[in-house]
Amino acid sequence: MEFDSVPVAADDVFGTLSLDEGVLSPFASLAVPTARLVSAQFCLGVAEGLLAEVHEHARAVRSPWQPFSPQPWPGSPPQDPYALTVYGELAVVARAASALADQAVDALLCGLAQGEDLDDEECAEIAVLASVAEAAASRAAQEITTRALDVVGADAASTRHGFDRFWRNARTHSLREPAAHRLREIGATSSTVRTRPSPFPPDGAAGDGRTRR
């Protein structure tokens, strides 16, 4: 990917390579978790986009006397309990993944604000949070884009809706950015777990929350 004629201010630069071009400062290393969180946001966008379109589809085909009546199969009841349960489960999956992404973004912003004062331990904490968020978002996208189509039923295969594009986008991305790689990184870090005060309290306020590392 190339960018031409794009202005870059001094504050937008993470830093430079060390003299041996093999070691980055903790601040410059934030480029990696930043990329992880871009990936996570993409996955969340795919998952939430499909849920929004599926709900809109359900409203379009509902009975006029029902506020929300997904009917995935001919003859199924107006408020099919299976469909409603799956929608509820997928909403929980999406919100949980989104909450993890928000936590990682907050930590990243705190790290960016510290600049060159960021130390290795804090950078590692941010990297773990970003990997957790990306893995959760990837799994959420794959689960949601599969199960949501199940409850839509045979109509999900209709080209006029294009629901399948969400599944294809999620699967293509997950093949290029496998969640297994993130899980391995998280596991490697967790093998030396210790408890310490979190350096990233919510909203920049002082706190006594504990985090695992």
mmCIF file of N, CA and C in Angstrom, residues 16-25 29:
data_model
loop_
_atom_site.group_PDB
_atom_site.id
_atom_site.type_symbol
_atom_site.label_atom_id
_atom_site.label_comp_id
_atom_site.label_asym_id
_atom_site.label_seq_id
_atom_site.Cartn_x
_atom_site.Cartn_y
_atom_site.Cartn_z
ATOM 1 N N THR A 16 12.003 6.584 15.198
ATOM 2 C CA THR A 16 12.914 6.027 14.205
ATOM 3 C C THR A 16 13.517 4.741 14.722
ATOM 4 N N LEU A 17 14.085 3.961 13.807
ATOM 5 C CA LEU A 17 14.765 2.738 14.187
ATOM 6 C C LEU A 17 16.024 3.069 14.978
ATOM 7 N N SER A 18 16.443 2.120 15.819
ATOM 8 C CA SER A 18 17.690 2.305 16.551
ATOM 9 C C SER A 18 18.853 2.204 15.577
ATOM 10 N N LEU A 19 20.043 2.444 16.068
ATOM 11 C CA LEU A 19 21.211 2.443 15.200
ATOM 12 C C LEU A 19 21.410 1.110 14.502
ATOM 13 N N ASP A 20 21.060 0.004 15.179
ATOM 14 C CA ASP A 20 21.222 -1.298 14.533
ATOM 15 C C ASP A 20 19.990 -1.697 13.724
ATOM 16 N N GLU A 21 18.987 -0.822 13.669
ATOM 17 C CA GLU A 21 17.766 -1.022 12.900
ATOM 18 C C GLU A 21 17.048 -2.319 13.269
ATOM 19 N N GLY A 22 17.264 -2.764 14.480
ATOM 20 C CA GLY A 22 16.610 -4.001 14.883
ATOM 21 C C GLY A 22 15.768 -3.870 16.129
ATOM 22 N N VAL A 23 15.867 -2.748 16.821
ATOM 23 C CA VAL A 23 15.144 -2.563 18.076
ATOM 24 C C VAL A 23 14.374 -1.252 18.021
ATOM 25 N N LEU A 24 13.104 -1.316 18.392
ATOM 26 C CA LEU A 24 12.279 -0.118 18.448
ATOM 27 C C LEU A 24 12.109 0.313 19.891
ATOM 28 N N SER A 25 11.941 1.605 20.095
ATOM 29 C CA SER A 25 11.630 2.097 21.429
ATOM 30 C C SER A 25 10.213 1.649 21.773
ATOM 31 N N SER A 29 7.126 1.093 19.155
ATOM 32 C CA SER A 29 6.541 -0.244 19.067
ATOM 33 C C SER A 29 5.015 -0.215 19.130
#
